[in-house]
Structure formats: structure tokens, C-alpha cells
Short mmCIF file of C-alpha atoms in Angstrom, two decimals:
data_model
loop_
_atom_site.label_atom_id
_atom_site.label_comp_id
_atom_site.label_asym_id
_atom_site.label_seq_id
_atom_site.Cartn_x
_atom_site.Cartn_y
_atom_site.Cartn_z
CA UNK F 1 172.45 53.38 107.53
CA UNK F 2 170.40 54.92 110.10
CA UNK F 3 172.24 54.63 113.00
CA UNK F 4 172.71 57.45 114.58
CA UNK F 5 168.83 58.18 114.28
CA UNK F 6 166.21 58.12 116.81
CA UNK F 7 163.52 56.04 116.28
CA UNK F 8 159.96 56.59 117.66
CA UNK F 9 157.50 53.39 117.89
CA UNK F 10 154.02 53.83 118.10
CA UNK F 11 151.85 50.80 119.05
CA UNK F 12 148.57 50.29 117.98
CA UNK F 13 146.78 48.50 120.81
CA UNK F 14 143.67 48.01 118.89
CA UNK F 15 145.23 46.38 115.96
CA UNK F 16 145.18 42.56 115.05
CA UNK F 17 144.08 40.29 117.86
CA UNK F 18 147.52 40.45 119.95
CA UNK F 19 147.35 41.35 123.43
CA UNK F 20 149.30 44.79 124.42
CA UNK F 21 151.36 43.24 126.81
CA UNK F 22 152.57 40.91 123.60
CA UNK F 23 153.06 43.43 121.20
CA UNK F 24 154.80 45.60 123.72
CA UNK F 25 157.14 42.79 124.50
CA UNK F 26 157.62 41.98 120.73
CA UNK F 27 158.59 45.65 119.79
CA UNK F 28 160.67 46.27 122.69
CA UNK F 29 162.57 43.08 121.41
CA UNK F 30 162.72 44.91 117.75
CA UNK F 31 163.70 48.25 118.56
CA UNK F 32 166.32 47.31 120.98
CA UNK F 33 168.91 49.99 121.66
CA UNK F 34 169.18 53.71 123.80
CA UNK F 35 167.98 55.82 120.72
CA UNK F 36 164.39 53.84 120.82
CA UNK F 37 161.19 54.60 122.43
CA UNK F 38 158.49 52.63 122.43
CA UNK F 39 155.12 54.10 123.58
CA UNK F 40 151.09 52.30 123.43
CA UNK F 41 149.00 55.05 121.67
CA UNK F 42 145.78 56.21 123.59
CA UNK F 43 143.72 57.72 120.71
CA UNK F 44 144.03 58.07 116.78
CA UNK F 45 144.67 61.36 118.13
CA UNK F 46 147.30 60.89 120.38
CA UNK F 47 149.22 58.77 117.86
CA UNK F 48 148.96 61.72 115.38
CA UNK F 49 150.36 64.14 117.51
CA UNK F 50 153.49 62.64 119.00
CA UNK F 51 153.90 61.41 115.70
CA UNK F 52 154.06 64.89 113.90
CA UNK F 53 156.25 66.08 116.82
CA UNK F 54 158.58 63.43 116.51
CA UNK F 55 159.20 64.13 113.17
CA UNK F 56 159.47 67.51 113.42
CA UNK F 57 162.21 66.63 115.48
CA UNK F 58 163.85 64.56 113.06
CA UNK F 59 163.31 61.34 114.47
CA UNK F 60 162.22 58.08 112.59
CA UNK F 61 158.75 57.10 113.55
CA UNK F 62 157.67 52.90 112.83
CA UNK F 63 154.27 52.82 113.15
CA UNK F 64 152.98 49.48 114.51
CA UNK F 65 149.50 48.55 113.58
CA UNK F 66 147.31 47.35 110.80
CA UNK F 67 146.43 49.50 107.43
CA UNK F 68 144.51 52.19 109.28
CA UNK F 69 147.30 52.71 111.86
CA UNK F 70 149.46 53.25 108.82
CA UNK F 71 147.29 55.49 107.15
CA UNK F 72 147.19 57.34 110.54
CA UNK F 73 150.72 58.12 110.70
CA UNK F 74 151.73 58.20 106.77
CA UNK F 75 149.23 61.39 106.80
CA UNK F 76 151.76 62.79 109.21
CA UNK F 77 154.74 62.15 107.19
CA UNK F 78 153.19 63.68 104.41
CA UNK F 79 152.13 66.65 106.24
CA UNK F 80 155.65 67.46 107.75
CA UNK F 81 157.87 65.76 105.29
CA UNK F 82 158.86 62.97 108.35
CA UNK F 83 160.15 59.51 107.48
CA UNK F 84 158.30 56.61 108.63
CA UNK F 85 158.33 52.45 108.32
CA UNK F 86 156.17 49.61 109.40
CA UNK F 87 155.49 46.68 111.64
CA UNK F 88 152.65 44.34 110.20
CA UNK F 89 150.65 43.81 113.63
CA UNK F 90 146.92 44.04 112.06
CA UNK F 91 144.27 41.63 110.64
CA UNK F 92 145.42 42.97 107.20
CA UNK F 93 148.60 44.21 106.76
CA UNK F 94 148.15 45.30 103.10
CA UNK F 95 150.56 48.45 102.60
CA UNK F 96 153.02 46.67 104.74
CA UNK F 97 152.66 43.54 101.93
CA UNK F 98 153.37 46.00 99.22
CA UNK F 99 156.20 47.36 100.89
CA UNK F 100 158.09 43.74 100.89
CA UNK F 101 157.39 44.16 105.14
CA UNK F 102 155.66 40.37 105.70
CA UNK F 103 156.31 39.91 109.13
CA UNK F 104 158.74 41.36 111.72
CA UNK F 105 162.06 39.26 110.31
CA UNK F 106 161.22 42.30 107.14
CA UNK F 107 160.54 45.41 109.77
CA UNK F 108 164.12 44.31 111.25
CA UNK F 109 165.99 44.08 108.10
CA UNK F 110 163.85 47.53 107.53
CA UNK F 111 164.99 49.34 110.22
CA UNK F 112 168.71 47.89 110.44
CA UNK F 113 169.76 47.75 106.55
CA UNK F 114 167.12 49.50 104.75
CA UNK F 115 166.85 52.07 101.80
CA UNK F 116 164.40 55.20 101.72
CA UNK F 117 161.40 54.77 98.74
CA UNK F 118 158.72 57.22 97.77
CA UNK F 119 155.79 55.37 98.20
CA UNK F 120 152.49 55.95 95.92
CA UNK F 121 149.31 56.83 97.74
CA UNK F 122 145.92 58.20 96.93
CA UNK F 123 144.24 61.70 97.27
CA UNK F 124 140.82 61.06 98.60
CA UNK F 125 138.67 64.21 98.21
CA UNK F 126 135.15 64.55 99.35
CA UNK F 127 133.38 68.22 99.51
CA UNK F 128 134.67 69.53 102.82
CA UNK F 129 137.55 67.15 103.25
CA UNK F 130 140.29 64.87 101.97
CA UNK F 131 141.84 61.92 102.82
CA UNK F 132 144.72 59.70 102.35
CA UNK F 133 145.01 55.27 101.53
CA UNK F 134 147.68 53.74 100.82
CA UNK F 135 146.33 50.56 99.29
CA UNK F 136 142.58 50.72 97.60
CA UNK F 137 139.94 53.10 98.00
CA UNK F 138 136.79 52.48 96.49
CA UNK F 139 132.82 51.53 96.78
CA UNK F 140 130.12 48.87 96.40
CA UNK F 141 130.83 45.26 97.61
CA UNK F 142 134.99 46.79 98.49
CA UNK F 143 133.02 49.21 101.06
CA UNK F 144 130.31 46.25 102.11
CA UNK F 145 133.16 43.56 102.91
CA UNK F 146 135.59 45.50 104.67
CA UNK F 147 132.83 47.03 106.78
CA UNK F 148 131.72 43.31 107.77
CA UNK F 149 135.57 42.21 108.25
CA UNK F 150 135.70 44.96 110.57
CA UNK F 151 132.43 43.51 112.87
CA UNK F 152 133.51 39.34 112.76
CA UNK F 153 135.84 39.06 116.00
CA UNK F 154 137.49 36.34 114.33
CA UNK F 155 139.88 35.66 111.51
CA UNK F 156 142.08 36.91 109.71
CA UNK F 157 144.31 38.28 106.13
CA UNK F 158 142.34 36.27 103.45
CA UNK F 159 140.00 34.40 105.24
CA UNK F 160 138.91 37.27 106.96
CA UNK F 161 138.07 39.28 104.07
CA UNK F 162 136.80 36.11 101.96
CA UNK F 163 134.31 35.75 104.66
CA UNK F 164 133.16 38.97 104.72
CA UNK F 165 132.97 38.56 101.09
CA UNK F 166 130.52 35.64 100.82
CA UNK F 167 128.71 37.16 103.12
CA UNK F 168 127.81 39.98 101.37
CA UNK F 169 126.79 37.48 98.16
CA UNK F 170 123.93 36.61 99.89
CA UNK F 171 122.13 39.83 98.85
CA UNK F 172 124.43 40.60 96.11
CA UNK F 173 123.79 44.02 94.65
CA UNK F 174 124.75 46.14 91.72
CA UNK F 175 124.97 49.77 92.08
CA UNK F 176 124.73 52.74 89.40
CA UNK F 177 127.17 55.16 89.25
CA UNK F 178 128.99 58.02 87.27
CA UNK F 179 132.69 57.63 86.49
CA UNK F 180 134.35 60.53 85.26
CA UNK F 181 137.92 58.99 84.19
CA UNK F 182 140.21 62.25 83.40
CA UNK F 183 137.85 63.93 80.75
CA UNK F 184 135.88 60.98 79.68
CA UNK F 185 132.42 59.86 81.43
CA UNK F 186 130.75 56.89 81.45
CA UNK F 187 127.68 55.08 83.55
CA UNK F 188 128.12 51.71 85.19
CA UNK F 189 126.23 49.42 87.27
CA UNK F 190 128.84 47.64 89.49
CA UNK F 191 129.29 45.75 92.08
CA UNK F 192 132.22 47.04 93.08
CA UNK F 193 134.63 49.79 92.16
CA UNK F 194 138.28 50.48 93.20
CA UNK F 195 141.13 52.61 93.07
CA UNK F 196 144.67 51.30 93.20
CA UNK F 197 147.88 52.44 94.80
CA UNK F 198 148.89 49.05 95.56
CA UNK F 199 148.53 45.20 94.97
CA UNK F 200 146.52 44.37 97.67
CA UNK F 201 143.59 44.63 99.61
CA UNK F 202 141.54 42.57 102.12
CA UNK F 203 144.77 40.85 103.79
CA UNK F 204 146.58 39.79 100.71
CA UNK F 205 144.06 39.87 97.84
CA UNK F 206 145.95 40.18 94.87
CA UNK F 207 143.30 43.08 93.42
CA UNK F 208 145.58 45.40 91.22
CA UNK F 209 148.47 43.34 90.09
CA UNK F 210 149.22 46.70 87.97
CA UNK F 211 148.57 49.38 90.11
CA UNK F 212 152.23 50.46 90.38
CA UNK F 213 153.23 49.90 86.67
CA UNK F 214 152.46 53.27 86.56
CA UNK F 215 153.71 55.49 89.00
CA UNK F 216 151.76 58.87 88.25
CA UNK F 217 148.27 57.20 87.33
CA UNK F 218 145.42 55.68 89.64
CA UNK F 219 145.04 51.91 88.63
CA UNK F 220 141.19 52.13 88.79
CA UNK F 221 139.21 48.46 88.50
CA UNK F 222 135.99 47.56 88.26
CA UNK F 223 133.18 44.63 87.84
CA UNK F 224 130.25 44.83 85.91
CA UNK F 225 127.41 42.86 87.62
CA UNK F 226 127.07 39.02 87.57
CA UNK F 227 125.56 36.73 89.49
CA UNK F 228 126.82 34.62 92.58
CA UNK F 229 128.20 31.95 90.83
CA UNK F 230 130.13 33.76 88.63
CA UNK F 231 131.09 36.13 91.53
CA UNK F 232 132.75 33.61 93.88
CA UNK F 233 134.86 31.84 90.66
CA UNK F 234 135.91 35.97 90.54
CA UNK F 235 136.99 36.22 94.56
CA UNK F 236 138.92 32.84 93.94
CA UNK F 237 140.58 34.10 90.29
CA UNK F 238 141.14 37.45 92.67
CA UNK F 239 143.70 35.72 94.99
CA UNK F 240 146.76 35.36 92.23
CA UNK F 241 145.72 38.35 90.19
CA UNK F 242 143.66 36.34 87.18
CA UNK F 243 140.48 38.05 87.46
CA UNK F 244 141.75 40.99 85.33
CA UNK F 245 141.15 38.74 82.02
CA UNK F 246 137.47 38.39 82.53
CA UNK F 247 135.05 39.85 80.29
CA UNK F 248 133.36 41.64 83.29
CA UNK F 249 136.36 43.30 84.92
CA UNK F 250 138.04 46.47 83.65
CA UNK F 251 141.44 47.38 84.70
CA UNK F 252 142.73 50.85 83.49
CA UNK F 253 144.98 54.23 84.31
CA UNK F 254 143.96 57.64 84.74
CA UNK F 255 145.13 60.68 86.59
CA UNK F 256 141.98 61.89 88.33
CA UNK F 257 138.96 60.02 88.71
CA UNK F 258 135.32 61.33 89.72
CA UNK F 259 132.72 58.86 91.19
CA UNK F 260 128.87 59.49 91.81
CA UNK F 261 126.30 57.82 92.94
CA UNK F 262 123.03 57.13 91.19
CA UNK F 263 121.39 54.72 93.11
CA UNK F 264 119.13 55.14 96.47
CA UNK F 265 121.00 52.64 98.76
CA UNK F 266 122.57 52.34 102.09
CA UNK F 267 126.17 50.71 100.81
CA UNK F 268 126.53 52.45 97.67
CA UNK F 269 127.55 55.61 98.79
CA UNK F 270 130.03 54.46 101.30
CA UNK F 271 133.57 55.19 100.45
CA UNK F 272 136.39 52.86 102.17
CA UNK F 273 139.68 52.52 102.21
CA UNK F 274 142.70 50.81 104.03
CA UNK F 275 139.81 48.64 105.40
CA UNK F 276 138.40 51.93 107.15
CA UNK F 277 135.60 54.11 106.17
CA UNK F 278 137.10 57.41 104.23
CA UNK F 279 133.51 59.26 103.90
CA UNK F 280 130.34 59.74 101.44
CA UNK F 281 130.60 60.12 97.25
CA UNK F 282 130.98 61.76 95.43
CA UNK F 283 134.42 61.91 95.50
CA UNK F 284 137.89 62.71 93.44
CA UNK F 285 140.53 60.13 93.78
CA UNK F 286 144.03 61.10 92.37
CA UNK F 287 147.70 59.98 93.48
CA UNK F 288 149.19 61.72 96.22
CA UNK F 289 151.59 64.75 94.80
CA UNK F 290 153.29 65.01 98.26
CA UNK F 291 156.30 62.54 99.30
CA UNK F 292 155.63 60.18 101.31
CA UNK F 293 159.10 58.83 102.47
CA UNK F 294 159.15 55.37 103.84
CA UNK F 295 162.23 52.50 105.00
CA UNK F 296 161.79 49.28 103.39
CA UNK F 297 163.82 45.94 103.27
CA UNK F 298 166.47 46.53 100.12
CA UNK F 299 165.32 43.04 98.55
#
């Protein structure tokens, strides 16, 4: 289908725990052919601009990385109205999970035999400045775990993020905040807060079996506090998706929704996202109005 296209791939050396000369071998092997170039990115920077220029030129960029890479060049795509895919080479891998992309056998079938979908994001806006995730954005123990998944030099997907997890139950905390959810407001303390473009988050964790039931809306979850015990049995019911019955958790839809802080602590105003740190609350969080134009497996 895209055959007489050029493809661009853009290789994150700092994602997953591959070496460069491995994942340069491995892409080589995938993108095959005269109309491919493969090229190591130096800087976020660097990545962003060949990236826009490529697809200003009309070429097919794959960007080859973890969730933030993606994030990195999806922003692009959106800016210039480019079309992108994926290669799952992170510690995570999350958009590229909701995307049916599992490994590289999926990028292939991707980039050989693969249709064009419009894929749902979220509008992260702060005061000066917005951002983009693909997967989850949100606060409280979300923000605390993916900042300690991204300090442990070991790991990895679940176990990673599990980890990081437990290890933020050892002083677990509940934070207060306003949630303004379209028109209606409401104060919580939580222990964590998120908003859903996608199923997954923390390398696989099936957080917002919802989130794309509806395509317009923000799926936006949260937990009221409990303690550790009851906290852990929620992590485990959070791998398949089951934690959405409990009486703690709240799963629901809205089209914008404002987030403040009300409490005086380090982690609670941290705002994360595709395991990477988006900025400070408050902040907006809405779904993306701009395509974002991706090839995916057809299955």
C-alpha cells in the first residue's frame, strides 16, 4: 500500500535497555529496501526536526523508541499533518500496545500491509504551554511511579512499573484536589488521578479498559484513598482491567477536564504522562482536535 513511499526511521538510542549497535542492526533488518533511511537521533531536538522536515517532504517517518520517543514525533505529525508508525523498542511501549504494534513481527506487518487510523490523544494545557500524550496523563501516585520507573536501571513493562508502584506504598499518600469535569466541580482526596486516551499505562497496565469507547471524550479515572492493603489487591485487579468495579475507583467521560491542587506537597503537583514529566497543575486536559495519522497492523 505504501510502496512507493519513503520512509524515514528515527532511532531512539536512549530507549529500552538495547544497545545502539542492536537496535541499529534490528531496524536496518526492518526497513530493508532503497526508499529507507535509518538515522540514531542526537537530541529530542534533533529527532524533532528531521522529523518535521521529513514530513514536510512527504515521507513516512517510524519512530523507534519507547512512549516518550513517540510522543516526540506524534507532536510533529500533528503539527504538519505528517504520517507516522511505530517500533516498540522502550521499557514501556504503551501507545504502541494500543495500536495492536507488540513487537517488531506487528511494525513489519505495519509498514508492509497496513491501513492509516486517526489515533486519539490528549491536549495537555498548563498556563504558558501545552502538551501532547498519547496514553495517560495524570497526577498523584501515576506521577510518583513513573518518576521512580524512570530512576531503577532495571526491569521492565509490568514489573517495572509494579515496582515502582510498591515502592511508592511505603509512604502512601492522598492528595486534595479540584476537578472541574466539563461544568461540574467537585473536591477529592486521591491517590491518584488519570486521564485516558488509551488502555494502558506503566508497560501494559490495563488502566482504562474504556478509554476509547468514546472517541470525542477523555476517559478520566480516579481512586479515592485506601490503605496499603487494599491498594496492592487494586495494582493486581489493575492488570486485566477489574479495578473499575471497586467502590473506590471512578471511571467516567467528559470533554474538558480542569485539575488543581490543594495540597502543600512535593508529588502532588507533578503532572506526567507517557511515563515523562508534562509540567506543574493546574492544568486542562481535553482530546486532541488535530489528526494525528498513524499505520497500524489491519488485524
Amino acid at each position: 500500500m505504501f510502496s512507493d513511499k519513503e520512509y524515514l526511521f528515527l532511532i531512539n538510542p536512549q530507549s529500552g535497555k538495547m544497545s545502539v549497535s542492536k537496535k541499529e542492526s534490528l531496524i536496518k533488518e526492518l526497513a530493508g529496501g532503497e526508499n529507507s533511511l535509518v538515522i540514531i537521533t542526537r537530541s529530542e531536538e534533533h529527532a524533532k526536526q528531521l522529523a518535521k522536515e521529513a514530513m514536510v517532504a512527504g515521507r513516512i517517518v517510524i519512530a523507534c523508541g519507547g512512549d516518550g520517543f513517540h510522543n516526540v514525533i506524534a507532536q510533529q505529525a500533528i503539527e504538519v499533518g505528517g504520517l507516522m508508525s511505530v517500533v516498540p523498542m522502550g521499557r514501556g511501549n504503551d501507545f504502541a500496545k494500543s495500536l495492536g504494534i507488540y513487537s517488531f513481527i506487528e511494525a513489519k506487518l505495519a509498514i508492509t500491509d497496513g491501513i492509516i487510523c486517526n489515533a486519539k490523544y490528549l491536549r495537555v494545557e498548563f498556563e504558558n504551554y501545552s502538551r501532547i500524550s498519547l496514553t495517560c496523563a495524570g497526577v498523584g501516585l501515576l506521577s510518583e511511579a513513573a518518576d521512580r520507573a524512570a530512576k531503577l536501571p532495571f526491569l521492565k513493562g509490568k514489573m517495572l512499573y509494579c515496582f515502582a508502584a510498591l515502592l511508592s506504598f511505603i509512604n502512601l499518600k492522598r492528595h486534595r484536589y479540584k476537578l472541574t469535569l466539563d461544568e461540574h466541580s467537585i473536591f477529592k482526596d486521591l491517590l491518584i488521578f488519570a486521564g485516558a486516551a488509551s488502555e494502558y499505562t506503566g508497560g501494559g497496565i490495563f488502566i482504562a479498559p474504556d478509554a476509547r469507547k468514546d472517541p470525542l471524550r477523555i476517559n478520566v479515572l480516579f481512586a479515592e484513598s485506601v490503605n496499603r492493603r487494599v491498594a496492592i489487591r487494586l495494582l493486581i485487579k489493575a492488570m486485566s482491567g477489574k479495578h473499575l468495579s471497586h467502590e473506590k475507583v471512578t471511571s467516567t467521560f467528559c470533554s474538558r477536564c480542569h485539575i488543581e491542587n490543594k495540597t502543600d506537597s512535593y508529588w502532588s503537583s507533578l503532572v506526567y504522562g507517557d511515563g515523562e514529566y508534562l509540567g506543574i497543575l493546574p492544568s486542562t486536559l481535553s482530546v486532541g482536535d488535530r489528526p494525528l495519522n498513524l499505520i497500524i497492523p489491519k488485524d
